[in-house]
Amino acid sequence: MPRKKKLPLPAFATREEAADFWDTHSPLDYEGTEILDEPLRVKRPLVHTLQVRFDVEDLDALMEEGQRIGVPSSTLVRVWVKEKLAEMRARQKSAS
């Protein structure tokens, strides 16, 4: 039996729109959604945690910003810390 031609992936305006679409469609019918022949290799998981205290206003602001852009507040904080560390390293590199 010949393989059915795969459809192009549609563009979605929101995550909700994508979720509604995938609730009623099979990803195997769309381009770029082939089943892998080899196992997927995943980067080593993050293993260290750091507990940080925030006052209520700052925590609320972090949670609201995370919701606004669609990421958990912990991911948002981790990204911001990594950006700041990269800036510090760049300044140190240019100073030496």
mmCIF file with all atom_site columns, N, CA and C in Angstrom, residues 6-64:
data_model
loop_
_atom_site.group_PDB
_atom_site.id
_atom_site.type_symbol
_atom_site.label_atom_id
_atom_site.label_alt_id
_atom_site.label_comp_id
_atom_site.label_asym_id
_atom_site.label_entity_id
_atom_site.label_seq_id
_atom_site.pdbx_PDB_ins_code
_atom_site.Cartn_x
_atom_site.Cartn_y
_atom_site.Cartn_z
_atom_site.occupancy
_atom_site.B_iso_or_equiv
_atom_site.pdbx_formal_charge
_atom_site.auth_seq_id
_atom_site.auth_comp_id
_atom_site.auth_asym_id
_atom_site.auth_atom_id
_atom_site.pdbx_PDB_model_num
ATOM 1   N N  . LYS A 1 6  ? 2.212  13.341 3.289  1.00 0.00 ? 6  LYS A N  1
ATOM 2   C CA . LYS A 1 6  ? 2.056  14.086 4.543  1.00 0.00 ? 6  LYS A CA 1
ATOM 3   C C  . LYS A 1 6  ? 1.632  15.521 4.248  1.00 0.00 ? 6  LYS A C  1
ATOM 4   N N  . LEU A 1 7  ? 0.807  16.041 5.114  1.00 0.00 ? 7  LEU A N  1
ATOM 5   C CA . LEU A 1 7  ? 0.305  17.406 4.990  1.00 0.00 ? 7  LEU A CA 1
ATOM 6   C C  . LEU A 1 7  ? 1.290  18.383 5.618  1.00 0.00 ? 7  LEU A C  1
ATOM 7   N N  . PRO A 1 8  ? 1.329  19.638 5.131  1.00 0.00 ? 8  PRO A N  1
ATOM 8   C CA . PRO A 1 8  ? 2.188  20.630 5.788  1.00 0.00 ? 8  PRO A CA 1
ATOM 9   C C  . PRO A 1 8  ? 1.617  20.985 7.161  1.00 0.00 ? 8  PRO A C  1
ATOM 10  N N  . LEU A 1 9  ? 2.514  21.286 8.091  1.00 0.00 ? 9  LEU A N  1
ATOM 11  C CA . LEU A 1 9  ? 2.059  21.694 9.424  1.00 0.00 ? 9  LEU A CA 1
ATOM 12  C C  . LEU A 1 9  ? 1.368  23.045 9.341  1.00 0.00 ? 9  LEU A C  1
ATOM 13  N N  . PRO A 1 10 ? 0.206  23.193 9.945  1.00 0.00 ? 10 PRO A N  1
ATOM 14  C CA . PRO A 1 10 ? -0.454 24.500 9.944  1.00 0.00 ? 10 PRO A CA 1
ATOM 15  C C  . PRO A 1 10 ? 0.240  25.452 10.917 1.00 0.00 ? 10 PRO A C  1
ATOM 16  N N  . ALA A 1 11 ? 0.020  26.733 10.718 1.00 0.00 ? 11 ALA A N  1
ATOM 17  C CA . ALA A 1 11 ? 0.537  27.743 11.650 1.00 0.00 ? 11 ALA A CA 1
ATOM 18  C C  . ALA A 1 11 ? -0.536 28.007 12.698 1.00 0.00 ? 11 ALA A C  1
ATOM 19  N N  . PHE A 1 12 ? -0.108 28.180 13.930 1.00 0.00 ? 12 PHE A N  1
ATOM 20  C CA . PHE A 1 12 ? -1.047 28.429 15.022 1.00 0.00 ? 12 PHE A CA 1
ATOM 21  C C  . PHE A 1 12 ? -0.765 29.797 15.626 1.00 0.00 ? 12 PHE A C  1
ATOM 22  N N  . ALA A 1 13 ? -1.816 30.530 15.941 1.00 0.00 ? 13 ALA A N  1
ATOM 23  C CA . ALA A 1 13 ? -1.661 31.852 16.546 1.00 0.00 ? 13 ALA A CA 1
ATOM 24  C C  . ALA A 1 13 ? -1.402 31.752 18.045 1.00 0.00 ? 13 ALA A C  1
ATOM 25  N N  . THR A 1 14 ? -1.945 30.716 18.677 1.00 0.00 ? 14 THR A N  1
ATOM 26  C CA . THR A 1 14 ? -1.794 30.571 20.127 1.00 0.00 ? 14 THR A CA 1
ATOM 27  C C  . THR A 1 14 ? -1.542 29.110 20.473 1.00 0.00 ? 14 THR A C  1
ATOM 28  N N  . ARG A 1 15 ? -1.062 28.883 21.687 1.00 0.00 ? 15 ARG A N  1
ATOM 29  C CA . ARG A 1 15 ? -0.866 27.517 22.170 1.00 0.00 ? 15 ARG A CA 1
ATOM 30  C C  . ARG A 1 15 ? -2.212 26.799 22.281 1.00 0.00 ? 15 ARG A C  1
ATOM 31  N N  . GLU A 1 16 ? -3.237 27.538 22.681 1.00 0.00 ? 16 GLU A N  1
ATOM 32  C CA . GLU A 1 16 ? -4.565 26.950 22.822 1.00 0.00 ? 16 GLU A CA 1
ATOM 33  C C  . GLU A 1 16 ? -5.087 26.464 21.471 1.00 0.00 ? 16 GLU A C  1
ATOM 34  N N  . GLU A 1 17 ? -4.858 27.269 20.435 1.00 0.00 ? 17 GLU A N  1
ATOM 35  C CA . GLU A 1 17 ? -5.281 26.886 19.086 1.00 0.00 ? 17 GLU A CA 1
ATOM 36  C C  . GLU A 1 17 ? -4.559 25.603 18.657 1.00 0.00 ? 17 GLU A C  1
ATOM 37  N N  . ALA A 1 18 ? -3.268 25.517 18.944 1.00 0.00 ? 18 ALA A N  1
ATOM 38  C CA . ALA A 1 18 ? -2.503 24.308 18.616 1.00 0.00 ? 18 ALA A CA 1
ATOM 39  C C  . ALA A 1 18 ? -3.026 23.110 19.399 1.00 0.00 ? 18 ALA A C  1
ATOM 40  N N  . ALA A 1 19 ? -3.292 23.304 20.684 1.00 0.00 ? 19 ALA A N  1
ATOM 41  C CA . ALA A 1 19 ? -3.791 22.204 21.520 1.00 0.00 ? 19 ALA A CA 1
ATOM 42  C C  . ALA A 1 19 ? -5.131 21.696 20.998 1.00 0.00 ? 19 ALA A C  1
ATOM 43  N N  . ASP A 1 20 ? -6.023 22.616 20.639 1.00 0.00 ? 20 ASP A N  1
ATOM 44  C CA . ASP A 1 20 ? -7.325 22.212 20.096 1.00 0.00 ? 20 ASP A CA 1
ATOM 45  C C  . ASP A 1 20 ? -7.151 21.416 18.800 1.00 0.00 ? 20 ASP A C  1
ATOM 46  N N  . PHE A 1 21 ? -6.233 21.868 17.950 1.00 0.00 ? 21 PHE A N  1
ATOM 47  C CA . PHE A 1 21 ? -5.986 21.179 16.688 1.00 0.00 ? 21 PHE A CA 1
ATOM 48  C C  . PHE A 1 21 ? -5.476 19.763 16.933 1.00 0.00 ? 21 PHE A C  1
ATOM 49  N N  . TRP A 1 22 ? -4.448 19.620 17.800 1.00 0.00 ? 22 TRP A N  1
ATOM 50  C CA . TRP A 1 22 ? -3.847 18.301 18.018 1.00 0.00 ? 22 TRP A CA 1
ATOM 51  C C  . TRP A 1 22 ? -4.760 17.369 18.795 1.00 0.00 ? 22 TRP A C  1
ATOM 52  N N  . ASP A 1 23 ? -5.761 17.916 19.469 1.00 0.00 ? 23 ASP A N  1
ATOM 53  C CA . ASP A 1 23 ? -6.755 17.062 20.129 1.00 0.00 ? 23 ASP A CA 1
ATOM 54  C C  . ASP A 1 23 ? -7.578 16.268 19.113 1.00 0.00 ? 23 ASP A C  1
ATOM 55  N N  . THR A 1 24 ? -7.665 16.782 17.887 1.00 0.00 ? 24 THR A N  1
ATOM 56  C CA . THR A 1 24 ? -8.520 16.139 16.885 1.00 0.00 ? 24 THR A CA 1
ATOM 57  C C  . THR A 1 24 ? -7.765 15.667 15.641 1.00 0.00 ? 24 THR A C  1
ATOM 58  N N  . HIS A 1 25 ? -6.432 15.780 15.632 1.00 0.00 ? 25 HIS A N  1
ATOM 59  C CA . HIS A 1 25 ? -5.635 15.370 14.476 1.00 0.00 ? 25 HIS A CA 1
ATOM 60  C C  . HIS A 1 25 ? -4.467 14.499 14.926 1.00 0.00 ? 25 HIS A C  1
ATOM 61  N N  . SER A 1 26 ? -4.006 13.631 14.044 1.00 0.00 ? 26 SER A N  1
ATOM 62  C CA . SER A 1 26 ? -2.847 12.786 14.334 1.00 0.00 ? 26 SER A CA 1
ATOM 63  C C  . SER A 1 26 ? -1.574 13.467 13.841 1.00 0.00 ? 26 SER A C  1
ATOM 64  N N  . PRO A 1 27 ? -0.565 13.576 14.681 1.00 0.00 ? 27 PRO A N  1
ATOM 65  C CA . PRO A 1 27 ? 0.694  14.172 14.231 1.00 0.00 ? 27 PRO A CA 1
ATOM 66  C C  . PRO A 1 27 ? 1.369  13.353 13.132 1.00 0.00 ? 27 PRO A C  1
ATOM 67  N N  . LEU A 1 28 ? 1.042  12.072 13.022 1.00 0.00 ? 28 LEU A N  1
ATOM 68  C CA . LEU A 1 28 ? 1.662  11.228 12.001 1.00 0.00 ? 28 LEU A CA 1
ATOM 69  C C  . LEU A 1 28 ? 1.195  11.568 10.591 1.00 0.00 ? 28 LEU A C  1
ATOM 70  N N  . ASP A 1 29 ? 0.157  12.387 10.461 1.00 0.00 ? 29 ASP A N  1
ATOM 71  C CA . ASP A 1 29 ? -0.339 12.799 9.148  1.00 0.00 ? 29 ASP A CA 1
ATOM 72  C C  . ASP A 1 29 ? 0.374  14.044 8.619  1.00 0.00 ? 29 ASP A C  1
ATOM 73  N N  . TYR A 1 30 ? 1.291  14.631 9.397  1.00 0.00 ? 30 TYR A N  1
ATOM 74  C CA . TYR A 1 30 ? 1.876  15.921 9.050  1.00 0.00 ? 30 TYR A CA 1
ATOM 75  C C  . TYR A 1 30 ? 3.389  15.835 8.882  1.00 0.00 ? 30 TYR A C  1
ATOM 76  N N  . GLU A 1 31 ? 3.920  16.674 7.985  1.00 0.00 ? 31 GLU A N  1
ATOM 77  C CA . GLU A 1 31 ? 5.356  16.725 7.717  1.00 0.00 ? 31 GLU A CA 1
ATOM 78  C C  . GLU A 1 31 ? 6.125  17.037 8.999  1.00 0.00 ? 31 GLU A C  1
ATOM 79  N N  . GLY A 1 32 ? 7.315  16.460 9.092  1.00 0.00 ? 32 GLY A N  1
ATOM 80  C CA . GLY A 1 32 ? 8.173  16.745 10.238 1.00 0.00 ? 32 GLY A CA 1
ATOM 81  C C  . GLY A 1 32 ? 7.784  16.002 11.493 1.00 0.00 ? 32 GLY A C  1
ATOM 82  N N  . THR A 1 33 ? 6.882  15.037 11.380 1.00 0.00 ? 33 THR A N  1
ATOM 83  C CA . THR A 1 33 ? 6.433  14.298 12.564 1.00 0.00 ? 33 THR A CA 1
ATOM 84  C C  . THR A 1 33 ? 6.666  12.802 12.392 1.00 0.00 ? 33 THR A C  1
ATOM 85  N N  . GLU A 1 34 ? 7.743  12.450 11.678 1.00 0.00 ? 34 GLU A N  1
ATOM 86  C CA . GLU A 1 34 ? 8.041  11.047 11.432 1.00 0.00 ? 34 GLU A CA 1
ATOM 87  C C  . GLU A 1 34 ? 8.494  10.360 12.722 1.00 0.00 ? 34 GLU A C  1
ATOM 88  N N  . ILE A 1 35 ? 8.272  9.073  12.780 1.00 0.00 ? 35 ILE A N  1
ATOM 89  C CA . ILE A 1 35 ? 8.752  8.279  13.910 1.00 0.00 ? 35 ILE A CA 1
ATOM 90  C C  . ILE A 1 35 ? 10.245 8.052  13.711 1.00 0.00 ? 35 ILE A C  1
ATOM 91  N N  . LEU A 1 36 ? 11.034 8.279  14.752 1.00 0.00 ? 36 LEU A N  1
ATOM 92  C CA . LEU A 1 36 ? 12.483 8.116  14.667 1.00 0.00 ? 36 LEU A CA 1
ATOM 93  C C  . LEU A 1 36 ? 12.864 6.645  14.703 1.00 0.00 ? 36 LEU A C  1
ATOM 94  N N  . ASP A 1 37 ? 13.862 6.275  13.897 1.00 0.00 ? 37 ASP A N  1
ATOM 95  C CA . ASP A 1 37 ? 14.353 4.896  13.892 1.00 0.00 ? 37 ASP A CA 1
ATOM 96  C C  . ASP A 1 37 ? 15.322 4.640  15.039 1.00 0.00 ? 37 ASP A C  1
ATOM 97  N N  . GLU A 1 38 ? 16.004 5.686  15.490 1.00 0.00 ? 38 GLU A N  1
ATOM 98  C CA . GLU A 1 38 ? 16.954 5.511  16.581 1.00 0.00 ? 38 GLU A CA 1
ATOM 99  C C  . GLU A 1 38 ? 16.433 6.219  17.832 1.00 0.00 ? 38 GLU A C  1
ATOM 100 N N  . PRO A 1 39 ? 16.948 5.836  18.988 1.00 0.00 ? 39 PRO A N  1
ATOM 101 C CA . PRO A 1 39 ? 16.465 6.478  20.214 1.00 0.00 ? 39 PRO A CA 1
ATOM 102 C C  . PRO A 1 39 ? 16.852 7.956  20.252 1.00 0.00 ? 39 PRO A C  1
ATOM 103 N N  . LEU A 1 40 ? 15.991 8.736  20.828 1.00 0.00 ? 40 LEU A N  1
ATOM 104 C CA . LEU A 1 40 ? 16.234 10.161 20.984 1.00 0.00 ? 40 LEU A CA 1
ATOM 105 C C  . LEU A 1 40 ? 17.188 10.375 22.144 1.00 0.00 ? 40 LEU A C  1
ATOM 106 N N  . ARG A 1 41 ? 18.258 11.116 21.914 1.00 0.00 ? 41 ARG A N  1
ATOM 107 C CA . ARG A 1 41 ? 19.217 11.407 22.980 1.00 0.00 ? 41 ARG A CA 1
ATOM 108 C C  . ARG A 1 41 ? 18.850 12.747 23.605 1.00 0.00 ? 41 ARG A C  1
ATOM 109 N N  . VAL A 1 42 ? 18.738 12.734 24.900 1.00 0.00 ? 42 VAL A N  1
ATOM 110 C CA . VAL A 1 42 ? 18.340 13.928 25.635 1.00 0.00 ? 42 VAL A CA 1
ATOM 111 C C  . VAL A 1 42 ? 19.535 14.427 26.425 1.00 0.00 ? 42 VAL A C  1
ATOM 112 N N  . LYS A 1 43 ? 19.702 15.747 26.460 1.00 0.00 ? 43 LYS A N  1
ATOM 113 C CA . LYS A 1 43 ? 20.777 16.316 27.265 1.00 0.00 ? 43 LYS A CA 1
ATOM 114 C C  . LYS A 1 43 ? 20.619 15.891 28.712 1.00 0.00 ? 43 LYS A C  1
ATOM 115 N N  . ARG A 1 44 ? 21.735 15.894 29.407 1.00 0.00 ? 44 ARG A N  1
ATOM 116 C CA . ARG A 1 44 ? 21.721 15.556 30.826 1.00 0.00 ? 44 ARG A CA 1
ATOM 117 C C  . ARG A 1 44 ? 20.742 16.488 31.547 1.00 0.00 ? 44 ARG A C  1
ATOM 118 N N  . PRO A 1 45 ? 19.882 15.935 32.370 1.00 0.00 ? 45 PRO A N  1
ATOM 119 C CA . PRO A 1 45 ? 18.906 16.785 33.064 1.00 0.00 ? 45 PRO A CA 1
ATOM 120 C C  . PRO A 1 45 ? 19.584 17.702 34.079 1.00 0.00 ? 45 PRO A C  1
ATOM 121 N N  . LEU A 1 46 ? 18.921 18.785 34.371 1.00 0.00 ? 46 LEU A N  1
ATOM 122 C CA . LEU A 1 46 ? 19.416 19.686 35.409 1.00 0.00 ? 46 LEU A CA 1
ATOM 123 C C  . LEU A 1 46 ? 19.333 18.955 36.739 1.00 0.00 ? 46 LEU A C  1
ATOM 124 N N  . VAL A 1 47 ? 20.415 18.981 37.502 1.00 0.00 ? 47 VAL A N  1
ATOM 125 C CA . VAL A 1 47 ? 20.430 18.187 38.727 1.00 0.00 ? 47 VAL A CA 1
ATOM 126 C C  . VAL A 1 47 ? 20.567 19.024 39.990 1.00 0.00 ? 47 VAL A C  1
ATOM 127 N N  . HIS A 1 48 ? 20.904 20.271 39.860 1.00 0.00 ? 48 HIS A N  1
ATOM 128 C CA . HIS A 1 48 ? 21.084 21.111 41.040 1.00 0.00 ? 48 HIS A CA 1
ATOM 129 C C  . HIS A 1 48 ? 19.923 22.089 41.165 1.00 0.00 ? 48 HIS A C  1
ATOM 130 N N  . THR A 1 49 ? 19.506 22.306 42.369 1.00 0.00 ? 49 THR A N  1
ATOM 131 C CA . THR A 1 49 ? 18.464 23.298 42.619 1.00 0.00 ? 49 THR A CA 1
ATOM 132 C C  . THR A 1 49 ? 18.994 24.325 43.604 1.00 0.00 ? 49 THR A C  1
ATOM 133 N N  . LEU A 1 50 ? 18.427 25.504 43.544 1.00 0.00 ? 50 LEU A N  1
ATOM 134 C CA . LEU A 1 50 ? 18.785 26.587 44.447 1.00 0.00 ? 50 LEU A CA 1
ATOM 135 C C  . LEU A 1 50 ? 17.486 27.191 44.952 1.00 0.00 ? 50 LEU A C  1
ATOM 136 N N  . GLN A 1 51 ? 17.344 27.221 46.238 1.00 0.00 ? 51 GLN A N  1
ATOM 137 C CA . GLN A 1 51 ? 16.131 27.788 46.815 1.00 0.00 ? 51 GLN A CA 1
ATOM 138 C C  . GLN A 1 51 ? 16.347 29.284 47.015 1.00 0.00 ? 51 GLN A C  1
ATOM 139 N N  . VAL A 1 52 ? 15.427 30.090 46.486 1.00 0.00 ? 52 VAL A N  1
ATOM 140 C CA . VAL A 1 52 ? 15.530 31.545 46.557 1.00 0.00 ? 52 VAL A CA 1
ATOM 141 C C  . VAL A 1 52 ? 14.242 32.088 47.146 1.00 0.00 ? 52 VAL A C  1
ATOM 142 N N  . ARG A 1 53 ? 14.367 33.026 48.063 1.00 0.00 ? 53 ARG A N  1
ATOM 143 C CA . ARG A 1 53 ? 13.182 33.644 48.672 1.00 0.00 ? 53 ARG A CA 1
ATOM 144 C C  . ARG A 1 53 ? 12.831 34.938 47.923 1.00 0.00 ? 53 ARG A C  1
ATOM 145 N N  . PHE A 1 54 ? 11.547 35.122 47.681 1.00 0.00 ? 54 PHE A N  1
ATOM 146 C CA . PHE A 1 54 ? 11.042 36.335 47.042 1.00 0.00 ? 54 PHE A CA 1
ATOM 147 C C  . PHE A 1 54 ? 9.937  36.915 47.903 1.00 0.00 ? 54 PHE A C  1
ATOM 148 N N  . ASP A 1 55 ? 9.825  38.251 47.890 1.00 0.00 ? 55 ASP A N  1
ATOM 149 C CA . ASP A 1 55 ? 8.668  38.821 48.569 1.00 0.00 ? 55 ASP A CA 1
ATOM 150 C C  . ASP A 1 55 ? 7.446  38.604 47.676 1.00 0.00 ? 55 ASP A C  1
ATOM 151 N N  . VAL A 1 56 ? 6.281  38.784 48.248 1.00 0.00 ? 56 VAL A N  1
ATOM 152 C CA . VAL A 1 56 ? 5.030  38.448 47.559 1.00 0.00 ? 56 VAL A CA 1
ATOM 153 C C  . VAL A 1 56 ? 4.877  39.203 46.242 1.00 0.00 ? 56 VAL A C  1
ATOM 154 N N  . GLU A 1 57 ? 5.199  40.499 46.247 1.00 0.00 ? 57 GLU A N  1
ATOM 155 C CA . GLU A 1 57 ? 5.021  41.297 45.031 1.00 0.00 ? 57 GLU A CA 1
ATOM 156 C C  . GLU A 1 57 ? 5.920  40.798 43.903 1.00 0.00 ? 57 GLU A C  1
ATOM 157 N N  . ASP A 1 58 ? 7.190  40.501 44.224 1.00 0.00 ? 58 ASP A N  1
ATOM 158 C CA . ASP A 1 58 ? 8.109  40.025 43.190 1.00 0.00 ? 58 ASP A CA 1
ATOM 159 C C  . ASP A 1 58 ? 7.694  38.646 42.676 1.00 0.00 ? 58 ASP A C  1
ATOM 160 N N  . LEU A 1 59 ? 7.285  37.771 43.566 1.00 0.00 ? 59 LEU A N  1
ATOM 161 C CA . LEU A 1 59 ? 6.848  36.439 43.150 1.00 0.00 ? 59 LEU A CA 1
ATOM 162 C C  . LEU A 1 59 ? 5.605  36.529 42.262 1.00 0.00 ? 59 LEU A C  1
ATOM 163 N N  . ASP A 1 60 ? 4.663  37.388 42.643 1.00 0.00 ? 60 ASP A N  1
ATOM 164 C CA . ASP A 1 60 ? 3.468  37.586 41.808 1.00 0.00 ? 60 ASP A CA 1
ATOM 165 C C  . ASP A 1 60 ? 3.854  38.097 40.422 1.00 0.00 ? 60 ASP A C  1
ATOM 166 N N  . ALA A 1 61 ? 4.791  39.056 40.380 1.00 0.00 ? 61 ALA A N  1
ATOM 167 C CA . ALA A 1 61 ? 5.230  39.609 39.093 1.00 0.00 ? 61 ALA A CA 1
ATOM 168 C C  . ALA A 1 61 ? 5.904  38.535 38.241 1.00 0.00 ? 61 ALA A C  1
ATOM 169 N N  . LEU A 1 62 ? 6.737  37.695 38.863 1.00 0.00 ? 62 LEU A N  1
ATOM 170 C CA . LEU A 1 62 ? 7.391  36.601 38.131 1.00 0.00 ? 62 LEU A CA 1
ATOM 171 C C  . LEU A 1 62 ? 6.364  35.625 37.570 1.00 0.00 ? 62 LEU A C  1
ATOM 172 N N  . MET A 1 63 ? 5.395  35.269 38.382 1.00 0.00 ? 63 MET A N  1
ATOM 173 C CA . MET A 1 63 ? 4.374  34.319 37.940 1.00 0.00 ? 63 MET A CA 1
ATOM 174 C C  . MET A 1 63 ? 3.527  34.905 36.811 1.00 0.00 ? 63 MET A C  1
ATOM 175 N N  . GLU A 1 64 ? 3.181  36.184 36.923 1.00 0.00 ? 64 GLU A N  1
ATOM 176 C CA . GLU A 1 64 ? 2.394  36.833 35.870 1.00 0.00 ? 64 GLU A CA 1
ATOM 177 C C  . GLU A 1 64 ? 3.177  36.893 34.564 1.00 0.00 ? 64 GLU A C  1
#
